[in-house]
Coordinates of C-alpha atoms in Angstrom, one line a residue:
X1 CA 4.3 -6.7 -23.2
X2 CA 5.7 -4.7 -20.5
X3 CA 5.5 -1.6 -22.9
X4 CA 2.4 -2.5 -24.7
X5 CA 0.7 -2.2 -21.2
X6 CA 1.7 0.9 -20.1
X7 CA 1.5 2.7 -23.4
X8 CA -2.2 1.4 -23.5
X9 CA -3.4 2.6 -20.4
X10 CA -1.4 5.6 -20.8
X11 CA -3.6 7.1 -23.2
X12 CA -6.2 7.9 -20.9
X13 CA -3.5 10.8 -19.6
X14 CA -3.0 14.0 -21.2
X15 CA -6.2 14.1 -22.6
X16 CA -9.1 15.9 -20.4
X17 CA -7.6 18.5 -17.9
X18 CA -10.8 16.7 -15.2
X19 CA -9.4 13.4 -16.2
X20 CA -6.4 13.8 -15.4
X21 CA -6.5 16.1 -11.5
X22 CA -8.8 12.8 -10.6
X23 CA -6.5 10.1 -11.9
X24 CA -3.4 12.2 -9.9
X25 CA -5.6 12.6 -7.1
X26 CA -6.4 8.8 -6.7
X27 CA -3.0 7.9 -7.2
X28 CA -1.5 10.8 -4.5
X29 CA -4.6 11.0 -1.8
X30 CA -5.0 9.1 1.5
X31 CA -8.6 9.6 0.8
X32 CA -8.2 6.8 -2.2
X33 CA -5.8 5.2 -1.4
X34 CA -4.8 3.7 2.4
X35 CA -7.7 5.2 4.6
X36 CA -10.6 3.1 2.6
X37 CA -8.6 0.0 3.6
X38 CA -8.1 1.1 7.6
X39 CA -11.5 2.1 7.4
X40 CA -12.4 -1.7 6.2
X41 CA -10.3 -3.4 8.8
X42 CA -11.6 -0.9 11.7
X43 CA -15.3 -2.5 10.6
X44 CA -14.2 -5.6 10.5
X45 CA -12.8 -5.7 13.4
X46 CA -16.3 -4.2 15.5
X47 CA -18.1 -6.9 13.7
X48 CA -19.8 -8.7 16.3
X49 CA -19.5 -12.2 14.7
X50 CA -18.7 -15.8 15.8
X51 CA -14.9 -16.8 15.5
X52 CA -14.3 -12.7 17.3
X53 CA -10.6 -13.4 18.2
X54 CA -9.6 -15.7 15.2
X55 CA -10.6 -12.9 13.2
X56 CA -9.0 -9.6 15.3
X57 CA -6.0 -12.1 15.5
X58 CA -5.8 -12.6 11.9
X59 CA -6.8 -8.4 11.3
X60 CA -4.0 -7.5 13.7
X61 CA -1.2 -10.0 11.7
X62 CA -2.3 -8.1 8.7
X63 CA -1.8 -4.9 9.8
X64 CA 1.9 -6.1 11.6
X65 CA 2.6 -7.9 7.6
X66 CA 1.7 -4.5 6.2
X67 CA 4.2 -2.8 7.9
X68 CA 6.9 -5.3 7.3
X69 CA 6.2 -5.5 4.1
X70 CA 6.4 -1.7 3.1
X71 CA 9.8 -2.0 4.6
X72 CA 10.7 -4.7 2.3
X73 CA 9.9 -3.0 -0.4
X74 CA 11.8 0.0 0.4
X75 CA 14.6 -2.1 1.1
X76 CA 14.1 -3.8 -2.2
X77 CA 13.5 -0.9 -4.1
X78 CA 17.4 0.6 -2.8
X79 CA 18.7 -2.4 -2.5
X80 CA 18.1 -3.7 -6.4
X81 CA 19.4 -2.0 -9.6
X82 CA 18.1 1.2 -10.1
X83 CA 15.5 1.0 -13.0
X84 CA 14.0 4.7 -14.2
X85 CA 10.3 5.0 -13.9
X86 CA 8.6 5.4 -17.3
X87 CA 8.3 9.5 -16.8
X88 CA 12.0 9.5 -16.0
X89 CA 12.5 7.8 -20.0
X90 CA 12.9 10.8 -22.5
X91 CA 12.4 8.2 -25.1
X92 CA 9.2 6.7 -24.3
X93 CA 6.1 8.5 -26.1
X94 CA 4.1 9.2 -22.7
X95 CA 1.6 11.5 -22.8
X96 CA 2.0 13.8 -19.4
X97 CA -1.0 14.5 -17.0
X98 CA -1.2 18.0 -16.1
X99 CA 0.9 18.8 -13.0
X100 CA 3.2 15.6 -13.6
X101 CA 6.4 16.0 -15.4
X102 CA 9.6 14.3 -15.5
X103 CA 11.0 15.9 -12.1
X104 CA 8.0 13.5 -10.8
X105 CA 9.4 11.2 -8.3
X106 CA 13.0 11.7 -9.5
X107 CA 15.5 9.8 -8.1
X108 CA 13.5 7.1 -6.6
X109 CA 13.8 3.7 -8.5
X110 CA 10.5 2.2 -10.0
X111 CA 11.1 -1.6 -9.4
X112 CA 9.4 -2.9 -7.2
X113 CA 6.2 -0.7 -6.8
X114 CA 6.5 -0.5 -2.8
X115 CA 2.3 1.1 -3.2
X116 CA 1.5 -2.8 -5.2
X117 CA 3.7 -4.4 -2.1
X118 CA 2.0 -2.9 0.7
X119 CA -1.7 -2.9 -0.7
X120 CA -1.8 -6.4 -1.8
X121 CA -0.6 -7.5 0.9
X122 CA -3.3 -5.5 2.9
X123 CA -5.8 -7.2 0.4
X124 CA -4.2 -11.1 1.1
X125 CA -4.4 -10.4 4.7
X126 CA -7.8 -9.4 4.4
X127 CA -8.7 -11.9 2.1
X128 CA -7.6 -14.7 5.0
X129 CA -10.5 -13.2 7.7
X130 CA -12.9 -12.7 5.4
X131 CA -13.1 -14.1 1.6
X132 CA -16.0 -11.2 0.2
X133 CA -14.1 -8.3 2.0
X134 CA -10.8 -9.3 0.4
X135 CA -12.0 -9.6 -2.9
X136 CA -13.1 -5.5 -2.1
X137 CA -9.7 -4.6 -1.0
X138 CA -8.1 -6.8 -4.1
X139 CA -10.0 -4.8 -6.8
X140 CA -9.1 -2.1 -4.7
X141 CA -5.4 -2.5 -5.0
X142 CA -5.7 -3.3 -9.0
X143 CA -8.3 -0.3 -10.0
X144 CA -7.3 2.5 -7.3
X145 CA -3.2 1.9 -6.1
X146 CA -1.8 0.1 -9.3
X147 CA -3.8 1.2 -12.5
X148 CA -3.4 4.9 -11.9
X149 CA 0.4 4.4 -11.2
X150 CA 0.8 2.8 -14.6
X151 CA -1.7 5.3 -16.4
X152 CA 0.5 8.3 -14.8
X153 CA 4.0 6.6 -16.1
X154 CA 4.7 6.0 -12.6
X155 CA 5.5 2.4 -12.5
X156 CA 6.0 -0.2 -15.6
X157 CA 3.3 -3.2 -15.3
X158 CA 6.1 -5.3 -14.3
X159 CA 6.8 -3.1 -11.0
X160 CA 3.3 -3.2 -10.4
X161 CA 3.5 -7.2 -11.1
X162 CA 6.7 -8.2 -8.9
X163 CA 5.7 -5.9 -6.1
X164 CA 2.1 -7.4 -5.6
X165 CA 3.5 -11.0 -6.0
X166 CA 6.2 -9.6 -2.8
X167 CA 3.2 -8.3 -0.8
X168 CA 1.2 -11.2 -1.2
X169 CA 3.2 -13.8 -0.7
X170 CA 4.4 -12.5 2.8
X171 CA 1.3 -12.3 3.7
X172 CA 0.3 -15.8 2.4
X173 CA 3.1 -16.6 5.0
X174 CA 3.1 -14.4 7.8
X175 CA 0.0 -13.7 8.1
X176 CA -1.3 -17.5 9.4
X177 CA 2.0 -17.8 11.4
X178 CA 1.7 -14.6 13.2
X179 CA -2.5 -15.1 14.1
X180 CA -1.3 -18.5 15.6
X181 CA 1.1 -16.9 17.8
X182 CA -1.4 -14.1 18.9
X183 CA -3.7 -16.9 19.5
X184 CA -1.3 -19.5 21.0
X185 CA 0.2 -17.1 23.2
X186 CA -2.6 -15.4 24.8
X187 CA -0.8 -12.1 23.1
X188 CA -4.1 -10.8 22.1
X189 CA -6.0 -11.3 24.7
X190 CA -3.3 -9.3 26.4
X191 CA -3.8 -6.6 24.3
X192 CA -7.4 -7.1 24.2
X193 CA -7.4 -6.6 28.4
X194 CA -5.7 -3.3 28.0
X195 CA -7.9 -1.2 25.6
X196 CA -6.2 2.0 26.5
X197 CA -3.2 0.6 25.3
X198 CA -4.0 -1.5 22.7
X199 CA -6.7 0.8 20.5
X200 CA -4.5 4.0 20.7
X201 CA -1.4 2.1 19.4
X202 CA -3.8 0.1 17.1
X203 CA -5.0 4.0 15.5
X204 CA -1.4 4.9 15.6
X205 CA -0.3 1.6 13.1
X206 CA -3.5 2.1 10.9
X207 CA -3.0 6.0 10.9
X208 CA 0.8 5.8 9.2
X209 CA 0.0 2.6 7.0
X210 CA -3.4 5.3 5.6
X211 CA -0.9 7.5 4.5
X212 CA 2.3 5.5 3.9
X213 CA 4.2 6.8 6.9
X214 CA 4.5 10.1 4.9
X215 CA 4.7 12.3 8.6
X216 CA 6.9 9.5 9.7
X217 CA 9.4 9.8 6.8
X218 CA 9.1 14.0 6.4
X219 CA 10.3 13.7 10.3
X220 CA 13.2 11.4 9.8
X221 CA 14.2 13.4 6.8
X222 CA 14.3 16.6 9.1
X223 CA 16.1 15.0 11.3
X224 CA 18.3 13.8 8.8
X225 CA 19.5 17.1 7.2
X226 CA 20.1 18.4 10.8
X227 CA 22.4 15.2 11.6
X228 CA 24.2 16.3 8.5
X229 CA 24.3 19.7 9.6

């Protein structure tokens, strides 16, 4: 089955030279991917409706799950088996987008998807302040993070699969636990008395999640290779 799906949506690459520069755009951009979800959770949070703190609470313990889990998906993703990603499998009848080719993402293991762990559990989190808006971010996370991933030979389905149960069950968990403590123990209203605090480290957390950490991780790589020498 694992196959069957990939293979199926596959076909749509290769094809139309248009086709595929959107497809790899939606699956590479901040634009489609994480700034339409911190632009959701920035309006939800100005939304001047009853139950104000339970739901900032519950926005700022998704945002702090997010995080977590996009570093327990990295930590997965190195700490499991190494599994090839279907563009890395010279056996496996993919047809290639244009500017994607086996050098693609080499040497990073497919399994789990740490894009399905981070953006469904964005979409969960949501999901718990506000039912309508979740259901947004969930389609989201199926049509726009995990469909062109498995189109592009990215992921297998079942990356996609295990990493979106991971993301959504912590925040299933966490989420609930975490907006009781921010509740419980006046922590947001702390944060809510000190604005210029608060918002600029709140931009900060929603800039790197937009975009995956990627200035984050380019700086820790420099500094990296200069430790090494």
């Amino acid at each position: 089955m694992d196959l069957d799906i990939l293979l199926a949506l596959n076909r749509l690459a290769g094809q139309d030279s248009v086709l595929d520069a959107l497809v790899v755009q939606v699956s590479t951009s901040p634009v489609f991917k994480g700034l339409p979800l911190m632009m959701l959770v920035w309006g939800l949070w100005m939304l001047p409706q009853a139950q104000l703190a339970r739901r900032r609470a519950g926005l700022a313990a998704t945002l702090a799950v997010a995080v977590l889990a996009l570093v327990a998906g990295r930590l997965m993703s190195l700490g499991l088996p190494y599994r090839a990603r279907p563009i890395h499998d010279p056996e496996l009848p993919l047809r290639m987008a244009d500017t994607i080719g086996p050098e693609t993402l080499g040497g990073w293991s497919s399994m789990p998807s740490d894009h399905a762990v981070l953006f469904f559990a964005l979409a969960t989190g949501i999901a718990l302040v506000d039912r309508r808006w979740g259901a947004v971010a969930l389609a989201h996370a199926l049509f726009v993070i995990a469909a062109p991933r498995v189109i592009l030979g990215f992921h297998w389905p079942s990356d996609i699969l295990v990493g979106g149960l991971i993301g959504a069950a912590l925040a299933l968990v966490a989420v609930p636990l975490l907006r009781r403590v921010l509740l419980g123990t006046g922590l947001l209203d702390w944060l809510e008395a000190r604005p210029g605090f608060s918002y600029p480290l709140m931009f900060l957390v929603t800039h790197q999640l937009g975009t995956m950490f990627t200035s984050t991780r380019n700086l820790l790589a420099v500094l990296r290779d200069v430790a090494l020498g």
